[in-house]
Short mmCIF file of C-alpha atoms in Angstrom, two decimals:
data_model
loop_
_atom_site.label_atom_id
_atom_site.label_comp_id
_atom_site.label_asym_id
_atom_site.label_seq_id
_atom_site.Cartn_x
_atom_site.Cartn_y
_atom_site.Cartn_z
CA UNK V 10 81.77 107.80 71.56
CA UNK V 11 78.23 106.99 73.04
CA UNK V 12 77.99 105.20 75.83
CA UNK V 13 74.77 102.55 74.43
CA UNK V 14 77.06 101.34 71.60
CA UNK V 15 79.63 100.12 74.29
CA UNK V 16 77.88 99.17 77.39
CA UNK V 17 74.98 98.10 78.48
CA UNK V 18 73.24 99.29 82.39
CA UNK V 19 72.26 96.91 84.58
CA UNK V 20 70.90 99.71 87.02
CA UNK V 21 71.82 101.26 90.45
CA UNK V 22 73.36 98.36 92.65
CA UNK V 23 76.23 97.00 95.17
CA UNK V 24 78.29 96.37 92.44
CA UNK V 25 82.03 97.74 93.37
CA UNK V 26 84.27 94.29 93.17
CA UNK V 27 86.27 92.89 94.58
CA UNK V 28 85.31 93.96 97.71
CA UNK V 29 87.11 92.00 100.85
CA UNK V 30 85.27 88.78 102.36
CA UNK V 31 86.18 89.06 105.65
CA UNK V 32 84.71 87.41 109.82
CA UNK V 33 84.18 89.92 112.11
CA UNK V 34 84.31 88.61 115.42
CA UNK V 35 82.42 90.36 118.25
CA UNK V 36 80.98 90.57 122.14
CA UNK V 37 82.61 91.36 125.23
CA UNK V 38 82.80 88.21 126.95
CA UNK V 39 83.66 84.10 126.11
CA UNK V 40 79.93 83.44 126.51
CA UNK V 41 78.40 85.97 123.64
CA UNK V 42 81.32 85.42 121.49
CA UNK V 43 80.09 85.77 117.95
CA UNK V 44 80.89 85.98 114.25
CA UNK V 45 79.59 87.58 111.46
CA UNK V 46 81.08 87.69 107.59
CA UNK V 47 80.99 91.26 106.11
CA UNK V 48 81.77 91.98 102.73
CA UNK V 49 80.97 96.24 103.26
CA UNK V 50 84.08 97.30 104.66
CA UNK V 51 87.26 99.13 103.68
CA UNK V 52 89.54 101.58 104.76
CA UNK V 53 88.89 105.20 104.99
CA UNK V 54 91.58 106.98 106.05
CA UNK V 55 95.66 106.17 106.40
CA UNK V 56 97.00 108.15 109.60
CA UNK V 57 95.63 106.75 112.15
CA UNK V 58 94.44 103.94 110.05
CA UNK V 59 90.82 104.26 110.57
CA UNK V 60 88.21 101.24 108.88
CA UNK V 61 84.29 100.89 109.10
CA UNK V 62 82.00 97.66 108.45
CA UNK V 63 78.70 98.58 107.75
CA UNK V 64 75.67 96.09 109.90
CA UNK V 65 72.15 95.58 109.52
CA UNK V 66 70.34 97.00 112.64
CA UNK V 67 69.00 93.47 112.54
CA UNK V 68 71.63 91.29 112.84
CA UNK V 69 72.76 89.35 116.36
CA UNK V 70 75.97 91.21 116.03
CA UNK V 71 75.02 94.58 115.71
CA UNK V 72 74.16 95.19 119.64
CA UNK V 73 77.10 93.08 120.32
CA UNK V 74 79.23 95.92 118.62
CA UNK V 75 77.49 98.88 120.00
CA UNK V 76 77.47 97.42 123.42
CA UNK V 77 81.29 96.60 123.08
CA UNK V 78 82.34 99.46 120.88
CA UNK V 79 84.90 97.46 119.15
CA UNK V 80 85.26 94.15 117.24
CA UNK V 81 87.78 92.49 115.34
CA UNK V 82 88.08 91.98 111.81
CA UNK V 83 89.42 88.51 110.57
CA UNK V 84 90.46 88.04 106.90
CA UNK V 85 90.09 84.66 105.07
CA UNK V 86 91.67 82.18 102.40
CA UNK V 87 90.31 79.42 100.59
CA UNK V 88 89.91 76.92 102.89
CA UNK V 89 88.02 79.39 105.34
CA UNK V 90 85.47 80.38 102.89
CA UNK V 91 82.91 77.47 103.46
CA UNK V 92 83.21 78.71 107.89
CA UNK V 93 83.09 81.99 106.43
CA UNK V 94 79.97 81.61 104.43
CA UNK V 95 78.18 80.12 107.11
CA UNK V 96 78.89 82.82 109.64
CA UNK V 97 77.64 85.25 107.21
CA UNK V 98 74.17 82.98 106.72
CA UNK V 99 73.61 81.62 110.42
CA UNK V 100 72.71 84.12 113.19
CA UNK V 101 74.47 84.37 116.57
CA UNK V 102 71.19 84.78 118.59
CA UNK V 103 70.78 80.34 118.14
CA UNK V 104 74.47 79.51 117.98
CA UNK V 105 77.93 79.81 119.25
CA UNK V 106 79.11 79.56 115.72
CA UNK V 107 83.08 79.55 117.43
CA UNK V 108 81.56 75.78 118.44
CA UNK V 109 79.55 75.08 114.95
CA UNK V 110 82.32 76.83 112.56
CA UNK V 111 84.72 75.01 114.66
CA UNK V 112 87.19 78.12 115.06
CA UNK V 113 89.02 79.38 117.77
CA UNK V 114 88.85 82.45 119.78
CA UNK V 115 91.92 84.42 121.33
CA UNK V 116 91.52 87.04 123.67
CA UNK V 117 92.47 90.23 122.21
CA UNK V 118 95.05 92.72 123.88
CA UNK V 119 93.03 96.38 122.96
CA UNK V 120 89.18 95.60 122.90
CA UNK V 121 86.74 93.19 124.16
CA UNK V 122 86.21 91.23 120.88
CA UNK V 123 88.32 88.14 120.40
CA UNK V 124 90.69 87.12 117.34
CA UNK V 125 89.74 83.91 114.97
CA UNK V 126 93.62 81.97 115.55
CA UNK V 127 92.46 80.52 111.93
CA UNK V 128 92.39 83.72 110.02
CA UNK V 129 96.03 85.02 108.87
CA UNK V 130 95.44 88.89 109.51
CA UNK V 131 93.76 89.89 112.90
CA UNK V 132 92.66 93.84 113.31
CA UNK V 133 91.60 94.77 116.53
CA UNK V 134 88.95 98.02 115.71
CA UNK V 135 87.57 100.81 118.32
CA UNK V 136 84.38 102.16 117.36
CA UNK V 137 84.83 106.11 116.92
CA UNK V 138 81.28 106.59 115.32
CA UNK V 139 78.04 104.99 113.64
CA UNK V 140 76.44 106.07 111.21
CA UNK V 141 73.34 105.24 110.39
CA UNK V 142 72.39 104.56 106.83
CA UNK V 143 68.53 102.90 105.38
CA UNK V 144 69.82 99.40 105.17
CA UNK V 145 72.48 99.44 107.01
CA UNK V 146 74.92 101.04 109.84
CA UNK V 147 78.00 101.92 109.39
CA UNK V 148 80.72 101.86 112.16
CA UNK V 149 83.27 103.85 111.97
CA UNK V 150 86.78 102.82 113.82
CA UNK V 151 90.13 103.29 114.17
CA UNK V 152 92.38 100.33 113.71
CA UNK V 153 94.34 99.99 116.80
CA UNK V 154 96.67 96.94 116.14
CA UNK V 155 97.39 94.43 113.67
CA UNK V 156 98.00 90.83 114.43
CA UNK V 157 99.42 88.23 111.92
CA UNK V 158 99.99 84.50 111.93
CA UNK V 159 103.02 83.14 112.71
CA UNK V 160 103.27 81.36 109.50
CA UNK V 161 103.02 84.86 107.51
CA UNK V 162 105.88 85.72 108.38
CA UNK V 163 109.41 85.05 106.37
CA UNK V 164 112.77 84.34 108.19
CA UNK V 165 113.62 87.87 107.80
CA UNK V 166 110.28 88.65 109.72
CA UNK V 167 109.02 90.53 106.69
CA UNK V 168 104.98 89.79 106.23
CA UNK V 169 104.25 87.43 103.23
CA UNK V 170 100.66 88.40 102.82
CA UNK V 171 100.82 87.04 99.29
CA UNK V 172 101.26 83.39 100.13
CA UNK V 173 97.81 83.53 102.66
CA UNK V 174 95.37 83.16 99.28
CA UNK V 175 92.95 85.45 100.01
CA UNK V 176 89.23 85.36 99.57
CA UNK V 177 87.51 88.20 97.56
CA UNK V 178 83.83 88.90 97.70
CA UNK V 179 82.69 89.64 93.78
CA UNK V 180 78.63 89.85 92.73
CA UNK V 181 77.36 87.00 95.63
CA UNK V 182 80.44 84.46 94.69
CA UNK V 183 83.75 84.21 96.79
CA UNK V 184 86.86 83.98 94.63
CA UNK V 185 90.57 83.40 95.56
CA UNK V 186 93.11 85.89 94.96
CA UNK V 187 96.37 84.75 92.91
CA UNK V 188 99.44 84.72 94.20
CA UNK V 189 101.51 85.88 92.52
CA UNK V 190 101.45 89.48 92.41
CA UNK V 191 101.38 91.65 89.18
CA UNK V 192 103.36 94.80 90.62
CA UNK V 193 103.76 96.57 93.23
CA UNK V 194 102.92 100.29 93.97
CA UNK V 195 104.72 102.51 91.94
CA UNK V 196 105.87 100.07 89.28
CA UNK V 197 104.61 101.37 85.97
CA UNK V 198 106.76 104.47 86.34
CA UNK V 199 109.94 102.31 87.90
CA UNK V 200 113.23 102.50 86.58
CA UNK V 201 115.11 100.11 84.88
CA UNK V 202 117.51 99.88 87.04
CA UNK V 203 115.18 99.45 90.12
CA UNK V 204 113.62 96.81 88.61
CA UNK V 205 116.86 94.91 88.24
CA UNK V 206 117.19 94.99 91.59
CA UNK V 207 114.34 93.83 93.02
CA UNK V 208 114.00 91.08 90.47
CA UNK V 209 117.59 90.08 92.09
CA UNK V 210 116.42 90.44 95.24
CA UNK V 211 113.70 88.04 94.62
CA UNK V 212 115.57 85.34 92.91
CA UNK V 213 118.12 85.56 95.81
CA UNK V 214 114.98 84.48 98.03
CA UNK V 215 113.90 82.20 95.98
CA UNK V 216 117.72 80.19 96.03
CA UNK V 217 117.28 80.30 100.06
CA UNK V 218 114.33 78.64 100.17
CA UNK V 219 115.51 75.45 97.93
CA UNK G 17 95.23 80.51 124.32
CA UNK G 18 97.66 82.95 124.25
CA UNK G 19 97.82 85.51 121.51
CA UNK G 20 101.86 85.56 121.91
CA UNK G 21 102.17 82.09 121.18
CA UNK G 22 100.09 82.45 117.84
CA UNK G 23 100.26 85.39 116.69
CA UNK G 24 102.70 88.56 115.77
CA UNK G 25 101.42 92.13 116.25
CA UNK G 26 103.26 94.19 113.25
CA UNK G 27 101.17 97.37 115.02
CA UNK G 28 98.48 99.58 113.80
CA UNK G 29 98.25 100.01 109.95
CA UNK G 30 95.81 99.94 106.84
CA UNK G 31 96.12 96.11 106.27
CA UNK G 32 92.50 95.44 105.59
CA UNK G 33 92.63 92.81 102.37
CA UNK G 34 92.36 92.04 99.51
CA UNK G 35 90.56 95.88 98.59
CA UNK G 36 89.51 96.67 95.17
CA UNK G 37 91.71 98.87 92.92
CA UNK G 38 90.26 101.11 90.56
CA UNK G 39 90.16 103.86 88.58
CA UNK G 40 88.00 107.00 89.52
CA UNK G 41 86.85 109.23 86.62
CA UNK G 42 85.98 112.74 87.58
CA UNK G 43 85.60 116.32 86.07
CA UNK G 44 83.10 118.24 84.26
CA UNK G 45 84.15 118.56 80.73
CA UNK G 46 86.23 117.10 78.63
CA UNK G 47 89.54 119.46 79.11
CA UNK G 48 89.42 118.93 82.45
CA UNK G 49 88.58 115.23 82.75
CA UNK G 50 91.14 113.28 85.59
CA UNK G 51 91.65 109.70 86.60
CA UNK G 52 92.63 108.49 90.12
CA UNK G 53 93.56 105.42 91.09
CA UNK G 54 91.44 104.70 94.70
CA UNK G 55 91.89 101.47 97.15
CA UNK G 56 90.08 103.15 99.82
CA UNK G 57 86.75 102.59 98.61
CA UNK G 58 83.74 100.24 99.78
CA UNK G 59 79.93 99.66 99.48
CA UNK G 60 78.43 101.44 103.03
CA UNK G 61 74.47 100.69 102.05
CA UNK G 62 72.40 97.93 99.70
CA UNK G 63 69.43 99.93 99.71
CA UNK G 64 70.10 102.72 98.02
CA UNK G 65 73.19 101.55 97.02
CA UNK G 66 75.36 103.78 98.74
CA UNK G 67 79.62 103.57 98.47
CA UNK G 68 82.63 105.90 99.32
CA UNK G 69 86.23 106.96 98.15
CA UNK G 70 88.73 108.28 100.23
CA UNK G 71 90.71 111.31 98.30
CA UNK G 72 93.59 113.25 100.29
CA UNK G 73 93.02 116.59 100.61
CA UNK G 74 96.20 117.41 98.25
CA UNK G 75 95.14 115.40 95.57
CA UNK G 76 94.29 117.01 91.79
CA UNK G 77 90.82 115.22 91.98
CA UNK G 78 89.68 116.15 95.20
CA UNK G 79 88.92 119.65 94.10
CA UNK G 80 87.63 118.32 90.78
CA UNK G 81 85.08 115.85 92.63
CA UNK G 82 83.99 118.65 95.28
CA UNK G 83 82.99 121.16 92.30
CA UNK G 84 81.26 118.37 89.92
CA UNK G 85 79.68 116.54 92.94
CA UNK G 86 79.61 113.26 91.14
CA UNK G 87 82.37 110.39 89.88
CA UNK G 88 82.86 107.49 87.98
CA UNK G 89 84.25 104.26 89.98
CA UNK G 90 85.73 101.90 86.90
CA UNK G 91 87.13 98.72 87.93
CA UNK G 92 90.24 97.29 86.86
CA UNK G 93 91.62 93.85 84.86
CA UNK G 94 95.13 92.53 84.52
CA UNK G 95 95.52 94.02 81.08
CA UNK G 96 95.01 97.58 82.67
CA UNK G 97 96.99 97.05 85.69
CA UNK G 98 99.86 99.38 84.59
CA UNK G 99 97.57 102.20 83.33
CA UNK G 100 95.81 101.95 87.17
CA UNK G 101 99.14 102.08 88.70
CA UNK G 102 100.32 105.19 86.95
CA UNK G 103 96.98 107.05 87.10
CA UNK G 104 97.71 106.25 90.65
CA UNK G 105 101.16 107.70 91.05
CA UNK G 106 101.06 110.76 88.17
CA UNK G 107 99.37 113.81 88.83
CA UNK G 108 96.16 115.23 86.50
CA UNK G 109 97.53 118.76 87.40
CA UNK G 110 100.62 118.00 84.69
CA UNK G 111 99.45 115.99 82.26
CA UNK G 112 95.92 114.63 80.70
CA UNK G 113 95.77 111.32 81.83
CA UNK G 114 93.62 109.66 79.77
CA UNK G 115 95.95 110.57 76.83
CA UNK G 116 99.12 109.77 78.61
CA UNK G 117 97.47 106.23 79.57
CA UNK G 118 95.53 105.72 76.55
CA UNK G 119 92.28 105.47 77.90
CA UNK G 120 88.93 106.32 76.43
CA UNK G 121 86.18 108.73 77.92
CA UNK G 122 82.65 107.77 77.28
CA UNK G 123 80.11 110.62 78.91
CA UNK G 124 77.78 109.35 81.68
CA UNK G 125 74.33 109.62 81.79
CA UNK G 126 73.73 110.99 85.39
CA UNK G 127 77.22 112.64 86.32
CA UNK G 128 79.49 115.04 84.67
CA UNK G 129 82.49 112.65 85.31
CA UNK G 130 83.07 110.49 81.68
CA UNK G 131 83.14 106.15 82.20
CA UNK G 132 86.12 104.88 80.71
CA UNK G 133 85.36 102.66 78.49
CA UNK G 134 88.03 100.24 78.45
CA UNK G 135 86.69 99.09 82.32
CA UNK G 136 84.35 96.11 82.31
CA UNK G 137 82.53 97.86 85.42
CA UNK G 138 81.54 101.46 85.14
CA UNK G 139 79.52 103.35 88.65
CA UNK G 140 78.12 106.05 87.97
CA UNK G 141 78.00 107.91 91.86
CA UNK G 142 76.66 111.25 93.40
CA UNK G 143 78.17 112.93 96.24
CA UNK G 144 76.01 112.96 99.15
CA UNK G 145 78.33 114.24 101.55
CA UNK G 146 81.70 115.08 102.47
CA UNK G 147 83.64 113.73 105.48
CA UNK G 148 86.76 115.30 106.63
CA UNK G 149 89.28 112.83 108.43
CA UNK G 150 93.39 113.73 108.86
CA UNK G 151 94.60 112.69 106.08
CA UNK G 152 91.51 111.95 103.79
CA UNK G 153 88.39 113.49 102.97
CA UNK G 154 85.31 110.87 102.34
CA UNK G 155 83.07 111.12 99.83
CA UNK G 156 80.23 109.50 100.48
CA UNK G 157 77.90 109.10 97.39
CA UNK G 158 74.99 107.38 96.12
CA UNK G 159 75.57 104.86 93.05
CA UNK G 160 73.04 106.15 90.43
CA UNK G 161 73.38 103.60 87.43
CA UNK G 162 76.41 100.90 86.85
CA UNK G 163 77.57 100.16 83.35
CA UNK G 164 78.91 96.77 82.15
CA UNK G 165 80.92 96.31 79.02
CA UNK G 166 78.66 94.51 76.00
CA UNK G 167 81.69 91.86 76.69
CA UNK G 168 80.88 91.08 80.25
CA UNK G 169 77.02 90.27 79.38
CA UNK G 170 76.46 86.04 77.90
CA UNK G 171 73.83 85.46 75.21
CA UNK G 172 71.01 85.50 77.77
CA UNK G 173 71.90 88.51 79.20
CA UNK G 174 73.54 87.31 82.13
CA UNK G 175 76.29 89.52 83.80
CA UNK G 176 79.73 87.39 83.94
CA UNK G 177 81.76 89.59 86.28
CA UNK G 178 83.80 86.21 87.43
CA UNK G 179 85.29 85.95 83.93
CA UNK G 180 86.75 89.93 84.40
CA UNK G 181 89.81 88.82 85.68
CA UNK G 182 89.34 91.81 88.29
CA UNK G 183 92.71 93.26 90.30
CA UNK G 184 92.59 94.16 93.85
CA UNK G 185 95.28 95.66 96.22
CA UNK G 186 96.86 94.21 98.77
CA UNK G 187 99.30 95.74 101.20
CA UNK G 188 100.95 97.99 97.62
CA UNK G 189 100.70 95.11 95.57
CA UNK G 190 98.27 94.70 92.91
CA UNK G 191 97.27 91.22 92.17
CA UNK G 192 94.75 89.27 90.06
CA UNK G 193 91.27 87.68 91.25
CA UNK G 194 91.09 83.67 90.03
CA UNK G 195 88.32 83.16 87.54
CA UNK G 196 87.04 80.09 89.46
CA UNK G 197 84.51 80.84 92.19
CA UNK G 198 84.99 79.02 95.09
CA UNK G 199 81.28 79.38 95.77
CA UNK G 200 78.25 81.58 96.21
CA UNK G 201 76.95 83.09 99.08
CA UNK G 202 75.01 80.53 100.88
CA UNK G 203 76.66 77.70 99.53
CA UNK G 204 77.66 76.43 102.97
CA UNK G 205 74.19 75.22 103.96
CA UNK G 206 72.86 74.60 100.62
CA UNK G 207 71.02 71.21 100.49
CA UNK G 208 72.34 69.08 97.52
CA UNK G 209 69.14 68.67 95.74
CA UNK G 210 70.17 72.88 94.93
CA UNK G 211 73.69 71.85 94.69
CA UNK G 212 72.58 69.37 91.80
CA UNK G 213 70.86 71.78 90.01
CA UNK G 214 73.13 74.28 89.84
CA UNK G 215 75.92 72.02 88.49
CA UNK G 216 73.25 70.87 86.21
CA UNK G 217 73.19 74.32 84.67
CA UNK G 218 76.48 74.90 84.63
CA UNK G 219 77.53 71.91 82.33
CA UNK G 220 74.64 72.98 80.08
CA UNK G 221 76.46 76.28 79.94
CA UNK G 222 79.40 74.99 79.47
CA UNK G 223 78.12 72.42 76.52
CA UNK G 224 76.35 75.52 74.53
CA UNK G 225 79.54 77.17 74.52
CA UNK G 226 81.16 74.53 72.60
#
């Protein structure tokens, strides 16, 4: 099979999607509070969980970081995505964009950075590492808690990350995740007889909640 | 504002989201030709586009990858969500996974590692360098070329990744991007004289097509 007959190149480029669309929120203290909406991040290793978001040298919030050596990263749902667009456009250096996005800052418990209340999943970072790259630097950290919203969580106090809608970052557009999840882990090689079961479980759930 | 009062910590854990899931191609020739499924991936650099995957050290494709210096990131629909899932969870050492999961190798033009063809997004990617953390190894790597399906280009040549219907992973739970964009990057402080326009278009667009 040659590849010309099937595809077509478009050329080198940023072009792994979705990638997450998420507010990083940085600074030390109330009065350089700042945001900034990163779409290069991910997670790079499992035990400890350890992250990165990679930052122009030129941006407001790329001293803020270094100075700090942590930050927190914010994710976002639909309704977020206009404050999170303009976080990602407007610089920090002319703005408190808490007081122009209109979002609120809580004092974190492990770094300096504050948490946006508005976004549904809150990781507090420490910076282990940059590394510098042409465009951009990447910060390597280790994620060193994880904060939810109230309102994620079920009666059962199980996390229902599926219900928050969240916003994916694909070729310069934003786009909403479903919610309804095709599978989980694992689920092409599941048994029949597992399968029963959690479909059970599931319709149990969804009894209790009429 | 008190973070109790908001917020519950669930502690420490890889719960960055939504990430992308998709399938990494990798070998050197044809017999010994692997597919891994990777959520630990991420663009680190615009300029050269530079991205990542995290392997484990254990893993069938990690030696593969080391000894061909080069991969192929293919991203993932709905329709191939099961084949991602079990490329994720079976093991290349056993079996040849692109027979067991039906999919089709298409050879690169830069790397060793073949495309697979039924992915509407194919990146090509060099190893630059390896880093070693505790429970993954990173390989950092330069994108070289990306392919896109003939399907995914419109009559002018126009890339139309939104209508891909791309999966991404969130906390072991693969779900399905929405084909509506909320809006592009920028759209927050775009004055409506752009706005106009662009809607313009888009109903032109939308008229041609029927």
């Amino acid at each position: 099979m040659n590849i010309k007959d099937e595809k077509v190149s478009i050329g080198a480029g940023t072009l792994l999607a979705p990638v997450p669309a998420v507010m990083v929120s940085c600074g030390d203290a109330p009065e350089n509070y700042n945001i900034i909406t990163i779409a290069w991040t991910g997670i790079i290793n499992s035990e400890p969980p350890i992250t990165y978001i990679s930052v122009r040298k030129s941006r407001h919030s790329h001293a803020l970081i270094t100075k700090a050596g942590g930050f927190v990263i914010n994710s976002t749902t639909k309704p977020l995505t206009s404050v999170t667009d303009y976080c990602g456009v407007k610089t920090g250096a002319k703005e408190n964009k808490f007081e122009t996005a209109k979002l609120t800052p809580i004092p974190a418990e492990h770094v300096k950075a504050p948490l946006i209340k508005e976004s549904p999943v809150n990781i507090e970072c420490k910076v282990l590492e940059v590394k510098e790259f042409t465009t951009h630097d990447m910060f390597i950290a280790e994620i060193v808690d994880v904060h939810v919203d109230k309102s994620m969580m079920d009666l059962k106090g199980k996390l229902m990350l599926d219900q928050a809608g969240l916003v994916a970052y694909i070729h310069g557009h934003y786009f909403e995740v479903k919610r309804e999840a095709i599978g989980r882990f694992g689920f092409s090689v599941m048994k029949a007889k597992t399968k029963k079961r959690i479909s059970r479980e599931k319709n149990i759930k969804k009894m209790r909640k009429k």
